């Protein structure tokens, strides 16, 4: 069965600086981030032709292009799957800004969809723009007579929130389980139901955890 792979982009200058970088177009990949993209392509080459798309953010497009250069497939960007928007916290690196972002993410993982990042998004808003794009990709490529795997290069916080919502993953597991640069989550769409097979290095079944939200909520 064809699967959806939600892939976090490679390392960026903002990741290194711990800068809240969410607005488009955003930071570029570092040299190391570019090598991560190439390595992902080498280590995850699909057996059959796959679909390779990305968010509109520069770092995601660059990562997808590097993967595509290894696979010799074209890439395209799609709307709606960019990172959670940090609003008034954008471009900040200070502890206070990270704590505010962290606290909102904690509330989201606890089930409060409507609390907003100051000047930014609520989780309900993220769902509203992101999930329809995933559903369109599922209809176009994961089902029908010619199903193909889809690799969507996106962003750490958004990927974890969306994967947990789609597949009904325990919120504490999603909150505590980090997804590093070019880490990925693998989902299958079976009879209208999303099933998560792999989350980073962890494979299903996933157990509830009691650890706090990862210190870097973007990952």
PDB file of C-alpha atoms in Angstrom:
ATOM      1  CA  UNK A   1       0.000   0.000   0.000  1.00  0.00           C
ATOM      2  CA  UNK A   2       1.166   3.526  -0.801  1.00  0.00           C
ATOM      3  CA  UNK A   3       2.189   5.640   2.181  1.00  0.00           C
ATOM      4  CA  UNK A   4       2.556   9.278   3.150  1.00  0.00           C
ATOM      5  CA  UNK A   5       5.960  10.280   4.533  1.00  0.00           C
ATOM      6  CA  UNK A   6       5.982  13.566   6.450  1.00  0.00           C
ATOM      7  CA  UNK A   7       9.616  14.675   6.344  1.00  0.00           C
ATOM      8  CA  UNK A   8      11.108  17.481   8.396  1.00  0.00           C
ATOM      9  CA  UNK A   9      13.402  19.805   6.433  1.00  0.00           C
ATOM     10  CA  UNK A  10      17.181  19.830   6.897  1.00  0.00           C
ATOM     11  CA  UNK A  11      19.044  21.993   9.406  1.00  0.00           C
ATOM     12  CA  UNK A  12      18.823  25.769   8.902  1.00  0.00           C
ATOM     13  CA  UNK A  13      20.703  28.779  10.176  1.00  0.00           C
ATOM     14  CA  UNK A  14      17.684  29.559  12.365  1.00  0.00           C
ATOM     15  CA  UNK A  15      17.805  26.044  13.890  1.00  0.00           C
ATOM     16  CA  UNK A  16      21.423  26.604  14.869  1.00  0.00           C
ATOM     17  CA  UNK A  17      20.598  29.987  16.426  1.00  0.00           C
ATOM     18  CA  UNK A  18      17.392  28.658  18.038  1.00  0.00           C
ATOM     19  CA  UNK A  19      15.533  31.481  16.288  1.00  0.00           C
ATOM     20  CA  UNK A  20      11.754  31.169  15.925  1.00  0.00           C
ATOM     21  CA  UNK A  21      11.615  31.205  12.134  1.00  0.00           C
ATOM     22  CA  UNK A  22       8.132  30.451  10.827  1.00  0.00           C
ATOM     23  CA  UNK A  23       7.134  33.198   8.366  1.00  0.00           C
ATOM     24  CA  UNK A  24       7.608  32.557   4.655  1.00  0.00           C
ATOM     25  CA  UNK A  25      10.029  32.303   2.966  1.00  0.00           C
ATOM     26  CA  UNK A  26      12.222  31.694   6.017  1.00  0.00           C
ATOM     27  CA  UNK A  27      15.853  30.695   6.489  1.00  0.00           C
ATOM     28  CA  UNK A  28      17.972  28.647   4.113  1.00  0.00           C
ATOM     29  CA  UNK A  29      19.663  25.330   4.821  1.00  0.00           C
ATOM     30  CA  UNK A  30      23.118  25.227   6.312  1.00  0.00           C
ATOM     31  CA  UNK A  31      25.790  23.211   4.525  1.00  0.00           C
ATOM     32  CA  UNK A  32      25.090  20.434   7.009  1.00  0.00           C
ATOM     33  CA  UNK A  33      21.354  20.715   6.319  1.00  0.00           C
ATOM     34  CA  UNK A  34      22.023  20.310   2.609  1.00  0.00           C
ATOM     35  CA  UNK A  35      24.045  17.163   3.301  1.00  0.00           C
ATOM     36  CA  UNK A  36      21.145  15.867   5.419  1.00  0.00           C
ATOM     37  CA  UNK A  37      18.833  16.287   2.438  1.00  0.00           C
ATOM     38  CA  UNK A  38      21.176  14.343   0.172  1.00  0.00           C
ATOM     39  CA  UNK A  39      21.624  11.630   2.773  1.00  0.00           C
ATOM     40  CA  UNK A  40      17.862  11.262   3.190  1.00  0.00           C
ATOM     41  CA  UNK A  41      17.580  10.762  -0.546  1.00  0.00           C
ATOM     42  CA  UNK A  42      20.317   8.143  -0.574  1.00  0.00           C
ATOM     43  CA  UNK A  43      18.950   6.241   2.422  1.00  0.00           C
ATOM     44  CA  UNK A  44      15.249   6.378   1.508  1.00  0.00           C
ATOM     45  CA  UNK A  45      15.211   5.852  -2.227  1.00  0.00           C
ATOM     46  CA  UNK A  46      11.728   4.482  -3.104  1.00  0.00           C
ATOM     47  CA  UNK A  47      11.477   1.217  -5.021  1.00  0.00           C
ATOM     48  CA  UNK A  48       8.891   2.730  -7.362  1.00  0.00           C
ATOM     49  CA  UNK A  49       8.285   6.259  -8.612  1.00  0.00           C
ATOM     50  CA  UNK A  50       7.138   8.483  -5.756  1.00  0.00           C
ATOM     51  CA  UNK A  51       5.612  11.945  -5.463  1.00  0.00           C
ATOM     52  CA  UNK A  52       7.873  14.547  -3.850  1.00  0.00           C
ATOM     53  CA  UNK A  53       6.348  17.821  -2.631  1.00  0.00           C
ATOM     54  CA  UNK A  54       7.204  20.443  -0.044  1.00  0.00           C
ATOM     55  CA  UNK A  55       5.875  23.431   1.796  1.00  0.00           C
ATOM     56  CA  UNK A  56       6.518  26.856   0.291  1.00  0.00           C
ATOM     57  CA  UNK A  57       9.241  27.640   2.836  1.00  0.00           C
ATOM     58  CA  UNK A  58      12.758  28.001   1.424  1.00  0.00           C
ATOM     59  CA  UNK A  59      14.232  25.324   3.714  1.00  0.00           C
ATOM     60  CA  UNK A  60      11.579  22.786   2.746  1.00  0.00           C
ATOM     61  CA  UNK A  61      11.888  23.485  -0.962  1.00  0.00           C
ATOM     62  CA  UNK A  62      15.675  23.199  -0.789  1.00  0.00           C
ATOM     63  CA  UNK A  63      15.463  19.900   1.081  1.00  0.00           C
ATOM     64  CA  UNK A  64      12.974  18.487  -1.423  1.00  0.00           C
ATOM     65  CA  UNK A  65      15.119  19.613  -4.357  1.00  0.00           C
ATOM     66  CA  UNK A  66      18.165  17.860  -2.911  1.00  0.00           C
ATOM     67  CA  UNK A  67      16.188  14.659  -2.362  1.00  0.00           C
ATOM     68  CA  UNK A  68      14.772  14.976  -5.868  1.00  0.00           C
ATOM     69  CA  UNK A  69      18.253  15.363  -7.337  1.00  0.00           C
ATOM     70  CA  UNK A  70      19.185  11.983  -5.856  1.00  0.00           C
ATOM     71  CA  UNK A  71      15.957  10.295  -6.999  1.00  0.00           C
ATOM     72  CA  UNK A  72      15.906  12.116 -10.334  1.00  0.00           C
ATOM     73  CA  UNK A  73      12.319  13.247  -9.817  1.00  0.00           C
ATOM     74  CA  UNK A  74      10.765  16.704 -10.047  1.00  0.00           C
ATOM     75  CA  UNK A  75       9.448  18.488  -6.977  1.00  0.00           C
ATOM     76  CA  UNK A  76       6.744  21.063  -6.409  1.00  0.00           C
ATOM     77  CA  UNK A  77       5.611  23.167  -3.466  1.00  0.00           C
ATOM     78  CA  UNK A  78       2.067  23.036  -2.111  1.00  0.00           C
ATOM     79  CA  UNK A  79       0.131  25.529  -0.031  1.00  0.00           C
ATOM     80  CA  UNK A  80      -1.006  25.195   3.552  1.00  0.00           C
ATOM     81  CA  UNK A  81       1.709  22.932   4.987  1.00  0.00           C
ATOM     82  CA  UNK A  82       4.145  25.534   6.332  1.00  0.00           C
ATOM     83  CA  UNK A  83       5.225  25.742   9.959  1.00  0.00           C
ATOM     84  CA  UNK A  84       3.032  26.868  12.874  1.00  0.00           C
ATOM     85  CA  UNK A  85       3.100  30.671  12.690  1.00  0.00           C
ATOM     86  CA  UNK A  86       4.844  32.296  15.653  1.00  0.00           C
ATOM     87  CA  UNK A  87       3.264  35.752  15.217  1.00  0.00           C
ATOM     88  CA  UNK A  88       4.741  38.250  17.672  1.00  0.00           C
ATOM     89  CA  UNK A  89       7.435  35.738  18.630  1.00  0.00           C
ATOM     90  CA  UNK A  90       8.858  35.605  15.090  1.00  0.00           C
ATOM     91  CA  UNK A  91      12.659  35.919  14.827  1.00  0.00           C
ATOM     92  CA  UNK A  92      13.155  35.869  18.586  1.00  0.00           C
ATOM     93  CA  UNK A  93      15.810  33.735  20.262  1.00  0.00           C
ATOM     94  CA  UNK A  94      15.276  34.669  23.917  1.00  0.00           C
ATOM     95  CA  UNK A  95      14.151  32.274  26.619  1.00  0.00           C
ATOM     96  CA  UNK A  96      10.899  34.159  27.256  1.00  0.00           C
ATOM     97  CA  UNK A  97       9.755  33.764  23.641  1.00  0.00           C
ATOM     98  CA  UNK A  98      10.601  30.071  23.635  1.00  0.00           C
ATOM     99  CA  UNK A  99       8.716  29.603  26.909  1.00  0.00           C
ATOM    100  CA  UNK A 100       5.577  31.259  25.487  1.00  0.00           C
ATOM    101  CA  UNK A 101       5.725  29.108  22.339  1.00  0.00           C
ATOM    102  CA  UNK A 102       6.385  26.020  24.476  1.00  0.00           C
ATOM    103  CA  UNK A 103       3.446  26.758  26.785  1.00  0.00           C
ATOM    104  CA  UNK A 104       1.034  27.153  23.871  1.00  0.00           C
ATOM    105  CA  UNK A 105       2.255  23.896  22.343  1.00  0.00           C
ATOM    106  CA  UNK A 106       1.693  22.170  25.693  1.00  0.00           C
ATOM    107  CA  UNK A 107      -1.907  23.388  25.714  1.00  0.00           C
ATOM    108  CA  UNK A 108      -2.405  22.202  22.142  1.00  0.00           C
ATOM    109  CA  UNK A 109      -1.127  18.738  22.927  1.00  0.00           C
ATOM    110  CA  UNK A 110      -3.447  18.744  25.956  1.00  0.00           C
ATOM    111  CA  UNK A 111      -6.422  19.310  23.652  1.00  0.00           C
ATOM    112  CA  UNK A 112      -7.005  23.094  23.677  1.00  0.00           C
ATOM    113  CA  UNK A 113      -7.363  23.808  19.948  1.00  0.00           C
ATOM    114  CA  UNK A 114      -8.317  27.477  20.280  1.00  0.00           C
ATOM    115  CA  UNK A 115      -5.509  29.001  22.349  1.00  0.00           C
ATOM    116  CA  UNK A 116      -3.335  31.144  20.062  1.00  0.00           C
ATOM    117  CA  UNK A 117       0.292  32.090  19.914  1.00  0.00           C
ATOM    118  CA  UNK A 118       0.286  35.893  20.421  1.00  0.00           C
ATOM    119  CA  UNK A 119      -0.307  37.348  16.974  1.00  0.00           C
ATOM    120  CA  UNK A 120       0.008  33.868  15.480  1.00  0.00           C
ATOM    121  CA  UNK A 121      -2.071  30.755  15.010  1.00  0.00           C
ATOM    122  CA  UNK A 122      -4.266  28.467  17.046  1.00  0.00           C
ATOM    123  CA  UNK A 123      -4.119  24.719  16.518  1.00  0.00           C
ATOM    124  CA  UNK A 124      -7.563  24.870  14.928  1.00  0.00           C
ATOM    125  CA  UNK A 125      -6.144  27.295  12.363  1.00  0.00           C
ATOM    126  CA  UNK A 126      -3.214  24.964  11.635  1.00  0.00           C
ATOM    127  CA  UNK A 127      -5.606  22.044  11.115  1.00  0.00           C
ATOM    128  CA  UNK A 128      -7.818  24.160   8.839  1.00  0.00           C
ATOM    129  CA  UNK A 129      -5.041  24.956   6.372  1.00  0.00           C
ATOM    130  CA  UNK A 130      -2.893  21.810   6.612  1.00  0.00           C
ATOM    131  CA  UNK A 131      -5.276  18.853   6.656  1.00  0.00           C
ATOM    132  CA  UNK A 132      -7.106  19.681   3.380  1.00  0.00           C
ATOM    133  CA  UNK A 133      -3.771  19.605   1.530  1.00  0.00           C
ATOM    134  CA  UNK A 134      -2.977  16.198   2.994  1.00  0.00           C
ATOM    135  CA  UNK A 135      -6.430  14.948   2.038  1.00  0.00           C
ATOM    136  CA  UNK A 136      -5.927  16.218  -1.529  1.00  0.00           C
ATOM    137  CA  UNK A 137      -2.600  14.368  -1.741  1.00  0.00           C
ATOM    138  CA  UNK A 138      -4.242  11.206  -0.424  1.00  0.00           C
ATOM    139  CA  UNK A 139      -7.021  11.367  -3.005  1.00  0.00           C
ATOM    140  CA  UNK A 140      -4.619  12.108  -5.842  1.00  0.00           C
ATOM    141  CA  UNK A 141      -1.832   9.643  -5.123  1.00  0.00           C
ATOM    142  CA  UNK A 142      -2.440   7.200  -2.243  1.00  0.00           C
ATOM    143  CA  UNK A 143      -5.637   5.677  -3.601  1.00  0.00           C
ATOM    144  CA  UNK A 144      -6.964   4.638  -6.993  1.00  0.00           C
ATOM    145  CA  UNK A 145      -5.519   2.406  -9.691  1.00  0.00           C
ATOM    146  CA  UNK A 146      -1.972   3.813  -9.594  1.00  0.00           C
ATOM    147  CA  UNK A 147      -1.104   4.475  -5.929  1.00  0.00           C
ATOM    148  CA  UNK A 148       2.280   6.035  -5.208  1.00  0.00           C
ATOM    149  CA  UNK A 149       4.127   6.948  -2.042  1.00  0.00           C
ATOM    150  CA  UNK A 150       4.086  10.664  -1.250  1.00  0.00           C
ATOM    151  CA  UNK A 151       6.991  12.413   0.461  1.00  0.00           C
ATOM    152  CA  UNK A 152       5.928  15.773   1.886  1.00  0.00           C
ATOM    153  CA  UNK A 153       8.804  17.918   3.192  1.00  0.00           C
ATOM    154  CA  UNK A 154       7.383  20.112   5.926  1.00  0.00           C
ATOM    155  CA  UNK A 155       8.175  21.314   9.461  1.00  0.00           C
ATOM    156  CA  UNK A 156       8.731  19.726  12.862  1.00  0.00           C
ATOM    157  CA  UNK A 157       6.016  21.236  15.046  1.00  0.00           C
ATOM    158  CA  UNK A 158       3.361  21.077  12.340  1.00  0.00           C
ATOM    159  CA  UNK A 159       4.240  17.515  11.337  1.00  0.00           C
ATOM    160  CA  UNK A 160       3.911  16.176  14.885  1.00  0.00           C
ATOM    161  CA  UNK A 161       0.615  17.955  15.488  1.00  0.00           C
ATOM    162  CA  UNK A 162      -0.894  16.852  12.163  1.00  0.00           C
ATOM    163  CA  UNK A 163       0.308  13.234  12.361  1.00  0.00           C
ATOM    164  CA  UNK A 164      -1.097  12.908  15.877  1.00  0.00           C
ATOM    165  CA  UNK A 165      -4.464  14.291  14.742  1.00  0.00           C
ATOM    166  CA  UNK A 166      -4.695  12.150  11.604  1.00  0.00           C
ATOM    167  CA  UNK A 167      -3.712   8.844  13.205  1.00  0.00           C
ATOM    168  CA  UNK A 168      -5.116   9.370  16.700  1.00  0.00           C
ATOM    169  CA  UNK A 169      -1.672   9.205  18.323  1.00  0.00           C
ATOM    170  CA  UNK A 170      -1.554   9.763  22.077  1.00  0.00           C
ATOM    171  CA  UNK A 171      -0.943  13.474  22.663  1.00  0.00           C
ATOM    172  CA  UNK A 172       1.758  12.887  25.290  1.00  0.00           C
ATOM    173  CA  UNK A 173       3.703  10.663  22.915  1.00  0.00           C
ATOM    174  CA  UNK A 174       3.450  13.300  20.185  1.00  0.00           C
ATOM    175  CA  UNK A 175       4.504  16.058  22.577  1.00  0.00           C
ATOM    176  CA  UNK A 176       7.521  14.230  23.960  1.00  0.00           C
ATOM    177  CA  UNK A 177       8.872  12.447  20.883  1.00  0.00           C
ATOM    178  CA  UNK A 178      11.351  14.636  19.027  1.00  0.00           C
ATOM    179  CA  UNK A 179      11.639  14.681  15.244  1.00  0.00           C
ATOM    180  CA  UNK A 180      15.109  15.780  14.168  1.00  0.00           C
ATOM    181  CA  UNK A 181      16.013  17.466  10.905  1.00  0.00           C
ATOM    182  CA  UNK A 182      15.096  15.130   8.003  1.00  0.00           C
ATOM    183  CA  UNK A 183      13.367  12.827  10.481  1.00  0.00           C
ATOM    184  CA  UNK A 184      10.061  11.524   9.167  1.00  0.00           C
ATOM    185  CA  UNK A 185       6.704  10.049  10.121  1.00  0.00           C
ATOM    186  CA  UNK A 186       5.190   7.303   7.968  1.00  0.00           C
ATOM    187  CA  UNK A 187       1.422   7.067   7.563  1.00  0.00           C
ATOM    188  CA  UNK A 188      -0.840   4.740   5.585  1.00  0.00           C
ATOM    189  CA  UNK A 189      -4.363   5.601   4.421  1.00  0.00           C
ATOM    190  CA  UNK A 190      -6.523   2.485   4.752  1.00  0.00           C
ATOM    191  CA  UNK A 191     -10.247   2.607   3.944  1.00  0.00           C
ATOM    192  CA  UNK A 192     -10.478   6.239   4.948  1.00  0.00           C
ATOM    193  CA  UNK A 193      -8.467   5.783   8.166  1.00  0.00           C
ATOM    194  CA  UNK A 194      -4.909   6.983   8.778  1.00  0.00           C
ATOM    195  CA  UNK A 195      -2.545   4.486  10.410  1.00  0.00           C
ATOM    196  CA  UNK A 196       0.877   5.548  11.702  1.00  0.00           C
ATOM    197  CA  UNK A 197       3.581   2.924  11.163  1.00  0.00           C
ATOM    198  CA  UNK A 198       6.700   4.866  12.150  1.00  0.00           C
ATOM    199  CA  UNK A 199       7.489   8.049  14.073  1.00  0.00           C
ATOM    200  CA  UNK A 200      11.135   8.955  13.628  1.00  0.00           C
ATOM    201  CA  UNK A 201      13.091   5.932  14.847  1.00  0.00           C
ATOM    202  CA  UNK A 202      10.099   4.469  16.726  1.00  0.00           C
ATOM    203  CA  UNK A 203       7.767   1.940  15.136  1.00  0.00           C
ATOM    204  CA  UNK A 204       4.165   1.085  16.012  1.00  0.00           C
ATOM    205  CA  UNK A 205       2.630   0.308  18.416  1.00  0.00           C
ATOM    206  CA  UNK A 206       3.396   3.538  20.246  1.00  0.00           C
ATOM    207  CA  UNK A 207       3.127   3.622  24.019  1.00  0.00           C
ATOM    208  CA  UNK A 208       1.892   6.525  26.119  1.00  0.00           C
ATOM    209  CA  UNK A 209       4.748   8.462  27.675  1.00  0.00           C
ATOM    210  CA  UNK A 210       4.818  10.798  30.640  1.00  0.00           C
ATOM    211  CA  UNK A 211       7.776  12.909  29.559  1.00  0.00           C
ATOM    212  CA  UNK A 212       7.279  16.654  29.011  1.00  0.00           C
ATOM    213  CA  UNK A 213       7.155  18.398  25.646  1.00  0.00           C
ATOM    214  CA  UNK A 214      10.578  18.357  23.994  1.00  0.00           C
ATOM    215  CA  UNK A 215      12.634  21.473  24.804  1.00  0.00           C
ATOM    216  CA  UNK A 216      12.754  22.403  21.113  1.00  0.00           C
ATOM    217  CA  UNK A 217       9.041  22.496  20.205  1.00  0.00           C
ATOM    218  CA  UNK A 218       9.911  23.001  16.525  1.00  0.00           C
ATOM    219  CA  UNK A 219      11.252  19.451  16.475  1.00  0.00           C
TER     220      UNK A 219
END
